[in-house]
CSV table of C-alpha atoms in Angstrom, one decimal:
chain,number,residue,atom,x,y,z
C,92,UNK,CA,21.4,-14.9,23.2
C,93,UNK,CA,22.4,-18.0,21.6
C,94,UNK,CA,24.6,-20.3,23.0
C,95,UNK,CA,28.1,-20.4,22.9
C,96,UNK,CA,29.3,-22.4,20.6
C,97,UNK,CA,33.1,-24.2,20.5
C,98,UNK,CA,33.8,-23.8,17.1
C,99,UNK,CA,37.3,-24.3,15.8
C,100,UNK,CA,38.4,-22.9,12.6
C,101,UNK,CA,39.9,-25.4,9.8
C,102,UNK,CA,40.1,-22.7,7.3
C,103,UNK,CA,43.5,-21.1,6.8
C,104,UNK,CA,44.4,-17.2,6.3
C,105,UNK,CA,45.6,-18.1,3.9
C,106,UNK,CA,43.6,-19.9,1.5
C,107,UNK,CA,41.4,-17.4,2.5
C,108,UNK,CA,43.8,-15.1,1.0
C,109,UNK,CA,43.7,-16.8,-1.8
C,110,UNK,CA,40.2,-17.1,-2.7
C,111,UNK,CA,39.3,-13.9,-4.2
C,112,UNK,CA,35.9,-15.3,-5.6
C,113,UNK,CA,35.0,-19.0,-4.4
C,114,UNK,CA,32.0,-21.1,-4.3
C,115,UNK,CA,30.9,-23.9,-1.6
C,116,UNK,CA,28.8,-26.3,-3.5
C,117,UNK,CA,28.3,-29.4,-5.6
C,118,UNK,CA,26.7,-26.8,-8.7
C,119,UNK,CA,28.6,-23.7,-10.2
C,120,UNK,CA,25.1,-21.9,-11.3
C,121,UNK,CA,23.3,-18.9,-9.0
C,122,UNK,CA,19.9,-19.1,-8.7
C,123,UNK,CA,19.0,-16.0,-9.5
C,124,UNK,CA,16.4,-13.0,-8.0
C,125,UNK,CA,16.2,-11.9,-4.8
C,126,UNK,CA,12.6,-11.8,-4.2
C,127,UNK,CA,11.1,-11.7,-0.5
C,128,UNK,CA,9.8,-15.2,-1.2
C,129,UNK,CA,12.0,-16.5,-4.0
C,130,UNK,CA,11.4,-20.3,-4.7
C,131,UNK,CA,15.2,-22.3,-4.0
C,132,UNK,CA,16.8,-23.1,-3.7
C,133,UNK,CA,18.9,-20.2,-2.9
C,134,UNK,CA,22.3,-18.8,-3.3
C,135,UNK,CA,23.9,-16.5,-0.9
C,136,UNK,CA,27.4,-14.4,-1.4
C,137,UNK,CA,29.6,-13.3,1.1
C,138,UNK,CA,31.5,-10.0,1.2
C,139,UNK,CA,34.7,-10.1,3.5
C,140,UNK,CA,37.4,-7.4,2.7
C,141,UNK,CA,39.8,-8.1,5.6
C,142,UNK,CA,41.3,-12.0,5.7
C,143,UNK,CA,43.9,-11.2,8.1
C,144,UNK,CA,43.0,-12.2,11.0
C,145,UNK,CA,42.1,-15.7,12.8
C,146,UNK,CA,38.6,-13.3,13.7
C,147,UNK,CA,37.6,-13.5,10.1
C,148,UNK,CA,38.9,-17.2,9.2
C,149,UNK,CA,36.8,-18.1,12.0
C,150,UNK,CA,33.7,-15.8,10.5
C,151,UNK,CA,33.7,-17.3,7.4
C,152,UNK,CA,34.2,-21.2,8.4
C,153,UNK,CA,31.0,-20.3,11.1
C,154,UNK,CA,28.8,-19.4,7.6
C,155,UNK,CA,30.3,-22.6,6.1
C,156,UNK,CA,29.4,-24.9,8.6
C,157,UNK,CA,25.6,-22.8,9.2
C,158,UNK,CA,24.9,-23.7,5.3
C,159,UNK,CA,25.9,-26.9,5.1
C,160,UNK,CA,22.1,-28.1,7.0
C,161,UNK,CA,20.7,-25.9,3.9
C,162,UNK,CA,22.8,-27.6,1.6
C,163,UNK,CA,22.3,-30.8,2.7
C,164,UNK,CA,18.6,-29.9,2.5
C,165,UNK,CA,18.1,-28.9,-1.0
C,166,UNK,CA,17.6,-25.4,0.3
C,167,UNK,CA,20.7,-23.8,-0.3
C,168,UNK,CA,22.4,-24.2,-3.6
C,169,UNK,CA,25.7,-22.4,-2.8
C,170,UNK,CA,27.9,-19.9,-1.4
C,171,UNK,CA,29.6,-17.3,-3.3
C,172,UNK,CA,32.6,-15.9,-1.5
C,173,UNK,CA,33.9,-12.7,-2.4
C,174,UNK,CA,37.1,-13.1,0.3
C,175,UNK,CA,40.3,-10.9,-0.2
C,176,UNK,CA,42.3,-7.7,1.5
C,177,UNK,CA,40.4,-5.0,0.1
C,178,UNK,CA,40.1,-1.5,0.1
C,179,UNK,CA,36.3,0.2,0.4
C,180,UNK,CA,36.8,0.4,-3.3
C,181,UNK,CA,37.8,-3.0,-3.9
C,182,UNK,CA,34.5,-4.0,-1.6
C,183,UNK,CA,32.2,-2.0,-3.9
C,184,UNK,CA,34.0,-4.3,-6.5
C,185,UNK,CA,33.2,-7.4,-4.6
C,186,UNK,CA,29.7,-6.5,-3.9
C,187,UNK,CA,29.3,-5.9,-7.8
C,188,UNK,CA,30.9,-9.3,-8.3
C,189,UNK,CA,27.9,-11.0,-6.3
C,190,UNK,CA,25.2,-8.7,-7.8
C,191,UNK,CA,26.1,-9.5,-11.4
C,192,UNK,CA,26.5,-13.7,-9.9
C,193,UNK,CA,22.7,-13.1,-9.4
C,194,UNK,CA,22.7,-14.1,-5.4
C,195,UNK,CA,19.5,-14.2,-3.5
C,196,UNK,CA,21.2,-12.4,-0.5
C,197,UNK,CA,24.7,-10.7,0.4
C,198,UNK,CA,26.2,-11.1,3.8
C,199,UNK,CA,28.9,-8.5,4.0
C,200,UNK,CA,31.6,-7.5,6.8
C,201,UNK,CA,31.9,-3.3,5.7
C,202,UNK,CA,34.6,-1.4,5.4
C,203,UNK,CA,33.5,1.1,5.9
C,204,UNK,CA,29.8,2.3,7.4
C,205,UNK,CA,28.5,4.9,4.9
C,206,UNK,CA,31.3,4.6,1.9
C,207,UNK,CA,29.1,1.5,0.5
C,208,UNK,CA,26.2,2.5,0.8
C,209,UNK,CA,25.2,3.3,-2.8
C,210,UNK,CA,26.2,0.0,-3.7
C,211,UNK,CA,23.9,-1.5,-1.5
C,212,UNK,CA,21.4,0.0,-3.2
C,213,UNK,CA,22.3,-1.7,-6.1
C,214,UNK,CA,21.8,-4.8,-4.8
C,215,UNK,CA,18.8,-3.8,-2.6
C,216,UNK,CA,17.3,-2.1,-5.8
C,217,UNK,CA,17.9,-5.7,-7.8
C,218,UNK,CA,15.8,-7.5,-5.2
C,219,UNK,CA,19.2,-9.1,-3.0
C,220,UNK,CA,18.6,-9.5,0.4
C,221,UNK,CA,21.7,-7.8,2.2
C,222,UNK,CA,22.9,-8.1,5.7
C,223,UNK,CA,25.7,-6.7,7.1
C,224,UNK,CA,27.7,-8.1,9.9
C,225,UNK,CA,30.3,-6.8,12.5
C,226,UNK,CA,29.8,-3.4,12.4
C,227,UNK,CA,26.8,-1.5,11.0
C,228,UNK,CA,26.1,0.8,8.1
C,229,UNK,CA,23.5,3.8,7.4
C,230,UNK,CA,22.2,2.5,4.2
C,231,UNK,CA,18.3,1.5,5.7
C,232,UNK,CA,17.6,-1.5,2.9
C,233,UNK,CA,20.5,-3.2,4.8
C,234,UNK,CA,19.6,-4.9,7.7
C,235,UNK,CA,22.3,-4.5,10.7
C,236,UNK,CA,23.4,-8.1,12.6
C,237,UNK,CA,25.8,-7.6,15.4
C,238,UNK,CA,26.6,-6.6,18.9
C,239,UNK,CA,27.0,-3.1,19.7
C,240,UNK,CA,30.2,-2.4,19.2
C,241,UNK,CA,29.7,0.8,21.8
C,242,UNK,CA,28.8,-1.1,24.6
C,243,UNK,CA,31.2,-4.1,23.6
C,244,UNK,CA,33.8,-1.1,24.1
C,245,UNK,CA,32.1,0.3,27.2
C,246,UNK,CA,32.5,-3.2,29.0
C,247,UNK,CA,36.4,-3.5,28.9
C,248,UNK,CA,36.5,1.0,29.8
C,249,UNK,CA,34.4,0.4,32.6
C,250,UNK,CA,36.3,-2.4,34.2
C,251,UNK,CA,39.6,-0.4,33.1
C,252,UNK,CA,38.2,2.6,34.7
C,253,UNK,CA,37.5,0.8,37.8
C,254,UNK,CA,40.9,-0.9,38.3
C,255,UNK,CA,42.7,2.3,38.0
C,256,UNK,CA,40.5,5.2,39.7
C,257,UNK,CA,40.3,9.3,38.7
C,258,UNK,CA,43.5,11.0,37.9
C,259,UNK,CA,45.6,7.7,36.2
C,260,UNK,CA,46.9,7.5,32.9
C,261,UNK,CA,46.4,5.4,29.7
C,262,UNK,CA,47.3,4.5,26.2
C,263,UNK,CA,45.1,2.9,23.7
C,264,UNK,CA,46.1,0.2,21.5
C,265,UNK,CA,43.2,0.7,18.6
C,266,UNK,CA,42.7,-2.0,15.5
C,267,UNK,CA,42.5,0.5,12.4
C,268,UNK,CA,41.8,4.5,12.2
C,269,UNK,CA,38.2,5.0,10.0
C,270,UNK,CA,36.9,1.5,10.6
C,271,UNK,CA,33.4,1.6,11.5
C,272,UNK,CA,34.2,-0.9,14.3
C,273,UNK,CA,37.2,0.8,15.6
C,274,UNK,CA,35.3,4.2,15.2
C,275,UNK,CA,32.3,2.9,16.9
C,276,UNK,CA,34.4,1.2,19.9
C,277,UNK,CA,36.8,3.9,20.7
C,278,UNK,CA,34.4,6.4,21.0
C,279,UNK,CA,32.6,4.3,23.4
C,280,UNK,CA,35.9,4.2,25.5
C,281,UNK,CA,36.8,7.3,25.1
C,282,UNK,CA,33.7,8.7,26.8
C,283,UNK,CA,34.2,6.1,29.4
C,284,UNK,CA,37.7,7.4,30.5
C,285,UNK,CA,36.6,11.5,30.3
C,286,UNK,CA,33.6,10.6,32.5
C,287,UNK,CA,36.3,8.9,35.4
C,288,UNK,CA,38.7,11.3,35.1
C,289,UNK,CA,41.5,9.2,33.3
C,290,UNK,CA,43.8,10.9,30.9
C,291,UNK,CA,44.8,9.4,27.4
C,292,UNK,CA,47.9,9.5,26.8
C,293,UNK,CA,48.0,8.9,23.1
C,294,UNK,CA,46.2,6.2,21.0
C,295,UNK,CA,48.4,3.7,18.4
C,296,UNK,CA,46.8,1.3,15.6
C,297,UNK,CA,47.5,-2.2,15.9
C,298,UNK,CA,46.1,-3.0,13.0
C,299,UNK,CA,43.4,-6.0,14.8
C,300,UNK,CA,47.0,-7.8,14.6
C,301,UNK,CA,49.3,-9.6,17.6
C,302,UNK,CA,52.8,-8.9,15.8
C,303,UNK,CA,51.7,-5.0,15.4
C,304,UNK,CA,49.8,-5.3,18.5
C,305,UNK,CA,52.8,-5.9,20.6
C,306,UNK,CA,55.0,-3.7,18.5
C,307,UNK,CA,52.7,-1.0,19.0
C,308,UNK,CA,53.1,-1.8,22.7
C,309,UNK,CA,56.3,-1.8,22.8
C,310,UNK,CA,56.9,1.7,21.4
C,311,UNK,CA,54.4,3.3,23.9
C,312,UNK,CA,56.1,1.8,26.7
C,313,UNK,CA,59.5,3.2,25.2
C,314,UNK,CA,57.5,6.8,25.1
C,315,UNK,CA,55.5,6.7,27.5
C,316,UNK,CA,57.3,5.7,31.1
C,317,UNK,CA,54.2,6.6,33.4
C,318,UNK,CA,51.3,4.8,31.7
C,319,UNK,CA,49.0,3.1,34.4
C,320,UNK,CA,46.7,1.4,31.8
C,321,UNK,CA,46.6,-0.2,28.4
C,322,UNK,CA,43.0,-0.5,27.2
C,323,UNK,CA,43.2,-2.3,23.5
C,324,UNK,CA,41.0,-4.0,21.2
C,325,UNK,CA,40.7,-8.2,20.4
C,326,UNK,CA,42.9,-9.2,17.9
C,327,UNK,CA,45.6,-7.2,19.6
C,328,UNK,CA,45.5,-8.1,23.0
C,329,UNK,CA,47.7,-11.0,23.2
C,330,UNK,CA,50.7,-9.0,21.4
C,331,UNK,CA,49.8,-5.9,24.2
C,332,UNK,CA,50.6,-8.1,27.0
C,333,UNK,CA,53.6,-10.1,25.4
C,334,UNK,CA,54.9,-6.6,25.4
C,335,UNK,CA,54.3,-6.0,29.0
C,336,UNK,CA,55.2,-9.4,29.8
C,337,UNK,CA,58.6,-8.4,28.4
C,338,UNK,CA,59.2,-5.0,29.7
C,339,UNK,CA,58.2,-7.3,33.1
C,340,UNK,CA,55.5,-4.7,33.6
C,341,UNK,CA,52.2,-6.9,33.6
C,342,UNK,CA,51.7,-6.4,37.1
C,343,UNK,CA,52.2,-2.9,37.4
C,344,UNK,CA,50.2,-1.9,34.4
C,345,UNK,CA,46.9,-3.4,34.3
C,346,UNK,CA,45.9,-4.0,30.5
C,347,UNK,CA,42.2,-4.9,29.1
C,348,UNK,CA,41.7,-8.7,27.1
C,349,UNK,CA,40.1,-10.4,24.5
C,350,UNK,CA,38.4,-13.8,25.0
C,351,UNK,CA,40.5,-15.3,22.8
C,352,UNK,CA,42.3,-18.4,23.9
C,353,UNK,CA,46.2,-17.3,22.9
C,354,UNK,CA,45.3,-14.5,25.1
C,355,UNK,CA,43.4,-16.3,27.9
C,356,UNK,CA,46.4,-19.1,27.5
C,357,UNK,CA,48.9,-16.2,28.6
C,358,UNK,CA,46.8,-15.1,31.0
C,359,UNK,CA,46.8,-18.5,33.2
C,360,UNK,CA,50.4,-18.5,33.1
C,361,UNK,CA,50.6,-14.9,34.8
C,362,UNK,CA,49.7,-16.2,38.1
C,363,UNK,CA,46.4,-15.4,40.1
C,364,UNK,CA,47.8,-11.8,41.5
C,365,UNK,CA,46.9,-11.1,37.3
C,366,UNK,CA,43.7,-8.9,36.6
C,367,UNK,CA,42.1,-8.5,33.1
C,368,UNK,CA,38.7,-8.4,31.0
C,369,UNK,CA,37.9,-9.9,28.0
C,370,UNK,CA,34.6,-9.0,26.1
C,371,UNK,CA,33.3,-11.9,23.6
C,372,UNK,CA,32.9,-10.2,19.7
C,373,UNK,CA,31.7,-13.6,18.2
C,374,UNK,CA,32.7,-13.9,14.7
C,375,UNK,CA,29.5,-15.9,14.7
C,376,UNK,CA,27.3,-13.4,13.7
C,377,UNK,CA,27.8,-14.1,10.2
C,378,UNK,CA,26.1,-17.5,10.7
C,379,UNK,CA,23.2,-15.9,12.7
C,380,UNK,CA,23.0,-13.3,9.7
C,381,UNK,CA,23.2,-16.8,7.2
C,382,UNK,CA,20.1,-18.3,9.0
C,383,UNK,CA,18.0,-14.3,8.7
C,384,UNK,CA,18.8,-14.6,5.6
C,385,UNK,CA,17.3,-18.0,4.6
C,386,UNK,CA,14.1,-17.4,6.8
C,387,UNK,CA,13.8,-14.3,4.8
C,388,UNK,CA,14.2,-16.0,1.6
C,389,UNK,CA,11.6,-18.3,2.4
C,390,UNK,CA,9.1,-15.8,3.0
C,391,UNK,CA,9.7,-15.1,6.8
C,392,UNK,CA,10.1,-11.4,7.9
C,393,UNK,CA,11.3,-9.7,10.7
C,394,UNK,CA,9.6,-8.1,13.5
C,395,UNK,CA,9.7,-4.7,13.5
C,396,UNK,CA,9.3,-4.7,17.0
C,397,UNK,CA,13.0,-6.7,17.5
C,398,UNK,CA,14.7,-4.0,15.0
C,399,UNK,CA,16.6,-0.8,16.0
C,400,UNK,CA,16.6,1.9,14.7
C,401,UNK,CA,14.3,0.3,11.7
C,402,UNK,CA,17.5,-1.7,10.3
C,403,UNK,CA,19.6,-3.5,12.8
C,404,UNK,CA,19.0,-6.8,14.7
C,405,UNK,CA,21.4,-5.9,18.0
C,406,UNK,CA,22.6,-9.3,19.7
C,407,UNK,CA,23.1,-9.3,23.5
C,408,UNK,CA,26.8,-9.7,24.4
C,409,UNK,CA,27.7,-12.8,25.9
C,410,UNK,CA,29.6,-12.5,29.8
C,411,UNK,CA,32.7,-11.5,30.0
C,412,UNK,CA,35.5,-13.2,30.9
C,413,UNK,CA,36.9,-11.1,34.3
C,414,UNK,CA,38.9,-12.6,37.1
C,415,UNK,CA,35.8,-13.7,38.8
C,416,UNK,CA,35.0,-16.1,36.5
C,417,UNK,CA,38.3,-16.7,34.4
C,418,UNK,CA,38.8,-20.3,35.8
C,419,UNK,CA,35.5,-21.5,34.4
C,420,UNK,CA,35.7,-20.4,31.7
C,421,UNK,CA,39.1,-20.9,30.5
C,422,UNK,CA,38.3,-24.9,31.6
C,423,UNK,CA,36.3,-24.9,29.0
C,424,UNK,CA,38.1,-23.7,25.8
C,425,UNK,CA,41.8,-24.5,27.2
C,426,UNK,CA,42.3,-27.4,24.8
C,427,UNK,CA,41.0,-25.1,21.5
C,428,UNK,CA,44.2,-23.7,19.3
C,429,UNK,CA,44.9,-20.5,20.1
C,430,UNK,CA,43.7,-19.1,17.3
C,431,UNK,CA,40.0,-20.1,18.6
C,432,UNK,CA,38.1,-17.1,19.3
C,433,UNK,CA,35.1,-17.5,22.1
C,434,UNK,CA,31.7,-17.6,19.9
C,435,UNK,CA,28.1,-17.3,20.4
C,436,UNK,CA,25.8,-18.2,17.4
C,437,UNK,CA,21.9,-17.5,16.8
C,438,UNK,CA,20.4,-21.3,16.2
C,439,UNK,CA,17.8,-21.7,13.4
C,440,UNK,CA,15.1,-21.9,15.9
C,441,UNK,CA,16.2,-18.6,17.8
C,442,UNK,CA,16.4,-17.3,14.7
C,443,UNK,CA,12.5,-17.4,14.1
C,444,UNK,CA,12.2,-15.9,17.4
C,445,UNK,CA,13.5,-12.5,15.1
C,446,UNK,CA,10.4,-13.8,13.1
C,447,UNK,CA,6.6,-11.3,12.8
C,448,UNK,CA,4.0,-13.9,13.9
C-alpha cells in the first residue's frame, strides 16, 4: 500500500458540523454529467453523515488536500460537501442533494451498507461516478474503497486472543449497533474469540467516541469484576484505557488500541510492563477514492482483475502498532495533536496501478 502519510487535520468538528452543504472552490457552478470520459473539468461531492469524530475531520481535510493538485490544475472545478450528523434517511437526502448539484462523481462514507442502495442507483443511473469509502455496500454500480474491516477486526482478536489464552473472559467496547463497519468488525472478532475458547462477557456501544468510550468502560468494570480483556474499536480506545487507568486496572486487564496518537500518547506513559495493539483504519481512503475517481473521469478504468467481488478495491492494511514495534513508531508521530490519526494514502501514481492497461 501507499505510504503513510503524517497528515494533521486543520479542519474543526465543528465547522464541519456546521457545513451542511459546502463547496471548496474559486466557482459556485457544477459541471455537470457523469459520463465515463466526461470533458472537465470535474466536480466531485462528498457524502459524510457522521462529523463527530476527529476520524472523519481528518477524512474529509485528506479529500481537501488530494484536490487541491486537481484544482490547482484546471482539472477539478470543485468540491461539493454534503457534511452533517445524519440519519440513513437524512444520507439519502444528502446523496439527492449532490445528484440534483449535477456532480461528476460521489464519494460517500454509508450509513448504512444496503439501506442506500436504491439511491445509488439514482446517481449510478444519471451517469455519477460513486465510490464509497470506509465500509462497503451491496449496491454493484458502487465501487467499494477500503480496508477490510473483517480482517482490520481480526488483527487486534488475534493478538487479544493470544495475550489471554482458552477459558478467559472479555467485554467488547463496540462504536455503534447496525453500522456496516461495526457490524462487519465485530463479527470478525467475535469469530476470533469462539475459535480460542474466550467467553464474551457482554458487548457495550461507545459510540466511535472517547467520553462514551470510557464511560462505557467504566460501567462494565462496575458489572463485570472478573473481566480479563477489553477488546474495543478506534475512536474509543483512549476513553477504554482512561477507564482502566482509573480503576488502576491497566495492568491486570490487557485491553486492544487504536493507532491514534491520544491513545499511543497514553500508552508511553504506562511504562514498558504495558502490552497493547493498535490496527491503522486510515481515514485516507477517501483521498485514494478522490484520485479513482478522477482517473475514471478522465477515461481511465479499473482492472477487473484488482476488484473483489466485481465492486470493491480492498487496500492492504498498514502494520500494526504492537509492543514490538511501539517505540518506532510512536517516534514518529509523537509531536502530532492527539487528535492525529495514523494514515496511509493511495498516491496518484499508485493509483493508476488500479488502472486496465
Amino acid at each position: 500500500m501507499g505510504r503513510r502519510n503524517l497528515v494533521v487535520a486543520t479542519v474543526t468538528v465543528a465547522s464541519l458540523g456546521l457545513a451542511g452543504c459546502s463547496t471548496v472552490s474559486s466557482t459556485s457552478s457544477s459541471s455537470g454529467s457523469g459520463s465515463s470520459a466526461a470533458k472537465g473539468p470535474f466536480t466531485i461531492g462528498i457524502s459524510n453523515g457522521f462529523v463527530g469524530s476527529e476520524y472523519r475531520t481528518q477524512m474529509v481535510q485528506d479529500m481537501q488536500d488530494a484536490a487541491k493538485p486537481y484544482q490547482d490544475a484546471g482539472e477539478l472545478k470543485q468540491l461539493v460537501l454534503e457534511n452533517q450528523d445524519t440519519d440513513v434517511n437524512g444520507q439519502i437526502q444528502q446523496v439527492r442533494n449532490l445528484i440534483k448539484a449535477r456532480v461528476n462523481a460521489i464519494i460517500v462514507d454509508p450509513n448504512s451498507g444496503s439501506a442506500l442502495d436504491a439511491v445509488f442507483k439514482e446517481a449510478t443511473s444519471a451517469g455519477i461516478k460513486v465510490y464509497a469509502i470506509d465500509q462497503a455496500v451491496t449496491e454493484k454500480s458502487v465501487t467499494n474503497v477500503g480496508i477490510d474491516q473483517g480482517k482490520w477486526a481480526e488483527t487486534s482478536a488475534t493478538w487479544l486472543a493470544q495475550q489471554l489464552g482458552s477459558g478467559k473472559k472479555v467485554v467488547a467496547v463496540n462504536g455503534i449497533s447496525g453500522h456496516p463497519a461495526n457490524e462487519a468488525r465485530w463479527g470478525a472478532a467475535k469469530k476470533v474469540f469462539d475459535a480460542a475458547g474466550i467467553q464474551v462477557l457482554t458487548t457495550a456501544d461507545g459510540g466511535w467516541d472517547q467520553a462514551k468510550g470510557q464511560q462505557a468502560m467504566a460501567n462494565l468494570l462496575a458489572t463485570y469484576p472478573d473481566i480479563n480483556g477489553v477488546w474495543t474499536q478506534d475512536g474509543m480506545a483512549q476513553g477504554v484505557l482512561k477507564a482502566l487507568v482509573a480503576a488502576k486496572k491497566q495492568s491486570s486487564i490487557v485491553t486492544t488500541g487504536e493507532a491514534r496518537n491520544g491513545f499511543m500518547r497514553l500508552w508511553s506513559q504506562q511504562g514498558k510492563a504495558f502490552k497493547s495493539v493498535g490496527v491503522v483504519n486510515p481515514p485516507g481512503t477517501g483521498a485514494t477514492a478522490l484520485h479513482l475517481a478522477m482517473a475514471e473521469l478522465k477515461g481511465g478504468k479499473i482492472d477487473p482483475a484488482k476488484l473483489t467481488d466485481g465492486h470493491s478495491v480492498v487496500l492492504d492494511l498498514e502494520p500494526a502498532i504492537t509492543p514490538e514495534n511501539f517505540t518506532a513508531e510512536w517516534d514518529k508521530v509523537k509531536d502530532k495533536p492527539d487528535t492525529y490519526v495514523l494514515d496511509s494514502i493511495l498516491t496518484k501514481d499508485e493509483v493508476a496501478g488500479l488502472l486496465a492497461k
